[in-house]
Amino acid sequence: MAWHLNILIMATTCFMLFPRSEQSSQSELLQQLRKQLEYPRQLDGWGNSSSDPCYIQPTAVLAVSCEGNAITELKIIGDRITKPPKFSGYSVPNVTLSEAFVIDSFVTTLARLTTLRVVILVSLGLWGPLPDKIHRLSSLEVLDLSSNFLYGSIPPKLSVMSKLHTVTLDGNYFNVSVPDWLDSFSNLTVLRLQSNRLKGSIPASIGKAAMLTELALAGNSISGDIPELGNLNKLEMLDLRDNELDGELPEMPTALVTILISKNSLKGEIPEQFGQLNRLQHLDLSFNFLVGSPPEEVFSLPNISYLNLAANMLSGSLSSSLTCSSTLGFVDLSTNRLTGDLPACLNGNMNNKVVKFDGNCFSADPGHQHEAKYCQQSHKGRGSNKDVGLIVTVVGILFILLVLSLVLMASNKRSCQKVLAEQQFLQKHKEDNSTSGMSSELLANARCISQAVKLGTQIQPSYRIFSLEELKEATKSFERSEFLGEGAIGKLYKGKLENGTLIAIRCLALHQRYSIRNLKLRLDLLAKLRHPNLVCLLGHCIDSAVDESSVKRVFLVYEYVPGGTLSSYLYGSSPEKTLKWCDRLQVLIATAKAVHFLHTGIIPGSLYNRLKSPSILLDEHLMAKLSDYGLSIITEEIYKHEVVEGKRYLQNNAAEMEDSEDDVYSFGCILLEVLMGPKLHEKGAPFVLNDLVVSVSSQEEREEVLDPVIIGTSSHDSLSIVVSLMIKCLSAESLTRPSIEEVLWNLQYAAQVQVTADGDQRSEVSSQAC
């Protein structure tokens, strides 16, 4: 009976502790979000570790709702409301969050709160392209990210969020077309995309989003026709103001209460069907090019209160028997071409009704009206102006076509000359001999994306082609005294150019026989990899075969980094080469930034980069730079002969090249070396890793296997973060490993914790962790 009682007590205890553990986990996620948002003042109440956000009194700017121990609503209204004159997609000081902010990592953290039904994050300075992984919030019903700095496209995977009914992305910088998949939303009722940079036309599929009650696309650059919306039987508010719509007005759903389509270029007449919209209260069609007489039934709609038809080209006269609804309080007919008498119900501000009709040809109030012939001549003149405009347009098009033809002829001439030169140079090679996973077309079209362009503006030496004689002179004909080492990817030499610049030269012996054209495409792509944490590639030299049709060796010329390798600091015995814990964190952060750039900074990305501690070089300021990167772009055959740490072989090279998780595993090995130091070789990596996993919960046991140098210079919290991260990176299952973005964010967070523990200011933390 005793053991039955013990089991019962243990089970009860587990059930009691489980909710607390879950609650604690969610509180930790909220704290992570607070750090990623760079501690906005609205979240100061979360600074008390003993307070539970679920029980903090909600305010106008902050609310956290919970059901049981599950967080269901997160509302944070920030005060970053300033919009810069120009926003180019990068961090703006004191306006957006800092350069350290990574939108992908933020959404990853947010998505771990899987029970969220309402997310409102307004005016917080969020910047970057909204990642597709937002769809992981499968329970989400309301999403409001207004007044931030999000750009790019609206994530297509939003459409798979079956419970989502309200999407508000007003006041951002989304700059593609309106999504064409809105009809796939099963429950979407409110869609607000106002004040962005959307362009193109409104897709016809929006007319199939049957549950829509509110559609707001004002303040964009949308052009073309308004699609048929007659099937949107529940649509109550339509706001298309301040765009470039230039079609005709279609018939509208009968449930509409508000129609706002001012400041466009709409033409044609106002459909008579507008006079049947009995629920309509607010109609604004001002500042368009609408013609004809307005439907008189619009003035007598039972609920109409606001009617603005100003600044159009409406003509004709209004019937003297026109009746106005008792609810009509404002009418603006000014700046049109209307003639005749003003109907009695519009003549004078009767019953608190405001009527504006200046700039027409009405007989009433002649002091503010044009003469009758003005409206008639204006109507005739439109045809004449239209003819003149048509002639000017035709002449302009013919002139543009002529210029384009001349440019095309000149371009074709240069292209033909280039092709003939290449054919003479490669006359013995009819086909591309490449066996790699990257086609010549992909290599030729490889390009840097925005991050690479941004980083490329930093001052770095230009890339150039070296001659073999130049390299021989720099290395004294590759003599032994200039030899730095040899690995599986070739020999490394130190050299000195004629101008005194020190260089490092990597000699690659190719296992494949590339054509010169194909190799040059690969080297051009490699030359685009410029980043402060990458050893700068200065140029290359191709050692051709005798017939100049293929190559046997390639020399890559890098900048010389004098500080030595990371491994020399970890395993060296000299005191001056001992790295403290905070220095090691900065080295890891710099390396993670370099890897993140290699994965995302160019298209196609460089996904397998031989990450090892000897490949991480430190300059005189202990700034880390990654070497031997991107070599898979030149040749993949080399890696088939190389054993990777942990006896993992690249059996299927093509598949490995598509899997960026290999870099994450290798990064985990570097983390292990940084944590262990010389102790790593005493027992061997597998044994030490096992000891570390077993003792991860105990600080004292863990310190027994750590490098003694870091024990006295680390905080318990920052060390725990890196240890946990290392274990995740070395996970046997690649699917459970973190992404390189998550690796970088965790390291930056650990650096923040470390510096905070040392007593530094939070602003200094951000600058060091960037």
Coordinates of N, CA and C in Angstrom, one line a residue, residues 588 591-592 595-596 599 606-612 644-645 648 656 659-672 722 724-744 746-747:
L588 N 31.7 34.7 -31.3 CA 30.6 33.8 -31.7 C 29.5 34.6 -32.4
T591 N 30.8 35.5 -35.9 CA 30.8 34.4 -36.8 C 29.4 34.1 -37.2
A592 N 28.4 34.1 -36.3 CA 27.0 33.8 -36.6 C 26.5 34.9 -37.6
V595 N 27.8 33.8 -41.0 CA 27.1 32.7 -41.6 C 25.7 33.1 -42.0
H596 N 25.0 33.9 -41.3 CA 23.7 34.4 -41.6 C 23.7 35.2 -43.0
H599 N 24.1 32.7 -45.9 CA 22.8 32.0 -46.2 C 21.8 32.9 -46.9
S606 N 25.1 30.7 -50.1 CA 26.2 29.7 -49.8 C 25.9 29.0 -48.5
L607 N 25.5 27.7 -48.6 CA 24.9 27.0 -47.5 C 25.8 26.1 -46.7
Y608 N 26.9 25.7 -47.4 CA 27.8 24.8 -46.7 C 29.2 25.4 -46.7
N609 N 29.7 25.8 -45.5 CA 30.9 26.7 -45.5 C 32.0 26.2 -44.6
R610 N 32.1 24.9 -44.3 CA 33.3 24.3 -43.6 C 33.6 25.1 -42.3
L611 N 32.6 25.2 -41.5 CA 32.8 26.0 -40.3 C 33.6 25.2 -39.3
K612 N 34.8 25.7 -38.9 CA 35.7 25.2 -38.0 C 36.4 26.3 -37.3
V644 N 33.8 15.2 -41.9 CA 33.4 16.3 -41.1 C 33.3 15.9 -39.6
E645 N 33.5 16.8 -38.7 CA 33.5 16.6 -37.2 C 32.4 15.6 -36.9
R648 N 30.8 12.5 -39.7 CA 29.6 12.6 -40.6 C 30.2 12.8 -42.0
E656 N 23.0 18.0 -49.5 CA 23.6 18.7 -48.4 C 23.7 20.2 -48.8
D659 N 20.8 22.1 -47.7 CA 20.4 22.0 -46.3 C 21.3 22.9 -45.5
S660 N 20.8 24.1 -45.1 CA 21.7 25.0 -44.4 C 21.9 24.5 -42.9
E661 N 21.2 23.5 -42.5 CA 21.4 23.0 -41.1 C 22.8 22.4 -40.9
D662 N 23.5 22.1 -41.9 CA 24.9 21.6 -41.7 C 25.8 22.7 -41.0
D663 N 25.6 23.9 -41.5 CA 26.3 25.0 -40.8 C 25.9 25.2 -39.4
V664 N 24.7 24.9 -39.1 CA 24.2 25.0 -37.7 C 24.9 24.0 -36.8
Y665 N 25.0 22.7 -37.3 CA 25.7 21.7 -36.6 C 27.1 22.0 -36.4
S666 N 27.8 22.5 -37.5 CA 29.2 22.8 -37.4 C 29.4 24.0 -36.4
F667 N 28.4 24.9 -36.4 CA 28.5 26.0 -35.4 C 28.4 25.5 -34.0
G668 N 27.5 24.4 -33.8 CA 27.5 23.8 -32.5 C 28.8 23.2 -32.1
C669 N 29.5 22.7 -33.0 CA 30.9 22.1 -32.7 C 31.8 23.3 -32.2
I670 N 31.7 24.4 -32.9 CA 32.5 25.6 -32.5 C 32.1 26.0 -31.1
L671 N 30.8 26.1 -30.8 CA 30.4 26.4 -29.5 C 31.0 25.5 -28.4
L672 N 31.0 24.2 -28.8 CA 31.6 23.2 -27.8 C 33.0 23.5 -27.6
V722 N 24.1 29.9 -23.7 CA 25.0 29.3 -24.8 C 25.1 27.8 -24.7
S724 N 22.8 25.7 -23.6 CA 21.5 25.2 -24.2 C 21.5 25.3 -25.7
L725 N 22.0 26.5 -26.2 CA 22.0 26.7 -27.6 C 22.9 25.7 -28.3
M726 N 24.1 25.4 -27.7 CA 25.0 24.4 -28.2 C 24.4 23.0 -28.3
I727 N 23.7 22.6 -27.3 CA 23.0 21.3 -27.3 C 22.0 21.2 -28.4
K728 N 21.2 22.3 -28.6 CA 20.2 22.3 -29.7 C 20.9 22.2 -31.1
C729 N 22.0 22.9 -31.2 CA 22.7 22.9 -32.5 C 23.3 21.5 -32.8
L730 N 23.7 20.8 -31.8 CA 24.3 19.4 -32.0 C 23.2 18.3 -31.9
S731 N 22.0 18.7 -32.0 CA 20.9 17.7 -32.0 C 21.1 16.7 -33.1
A732 N 20.8 15.5 -32.8 CA 20.9 14.4 -33.9 C 19.9 14.6 -35.0
E733 N 18.7 15.2 -34.7 CA 17.7 15.4 -35.7 C 17.9 16.9 -36.2
S734 N 18.1 17.0 -37.5 CA 18.3 18.3 -38.1 C 17.1 19.2 -38.0
L735 N 15.9 18.5 -38.0 CA 14.7 19.3 -37.9 C 14.5 20.0 -36.6
T736 N 15.1 19.5 -35.6 CA 15.0 20.2 -34.3 C 16.1 21.2 -34.0
R737 N 17.0 21.3 -34.9 CA 18.0 22.4 -34.7 C 17.5 23.8 -35.0
P738 N 18.0 24.8 -34.3 CA 17.5 26.1 -34.6 C 18.0 26.6 -35.9
S739 N 17.3 27.7 -36.4 CA 17.8 28.3 -37.6 C 19.0 29.2 -37.3
I740 N 19.8 29.6 -38.3 CA 20.9 30.5 -38.0 C 20.5 31.8 -37.4
E741 N 19.2 32.3 -37.8 CA 18.7 33.5 -37.2 C 18.5 33.3 -35.7
E742 N 17.9 32.1 -35.3 CA 17.7 31.9 -33.9 C 19.0 31.8 -33.1
V743 N 20.0 31.2 -33.8 CA 21.4 31.1 -33.2 C 21.9 32.5 -32.9
L744 N 21.8 33.3 -33.9 CA 22.3 34.7 -33.7 C 21.6 35.5 -32.6
N746 N 20.0 34.3 -30.0 CA 20.3 33.7 -28.7 C 21.7 34.2 -28.2
L747 N 22.6 34.3 -29.1 CA 24.0 34.7 -28.8 C 23.9 36.2 -28.4

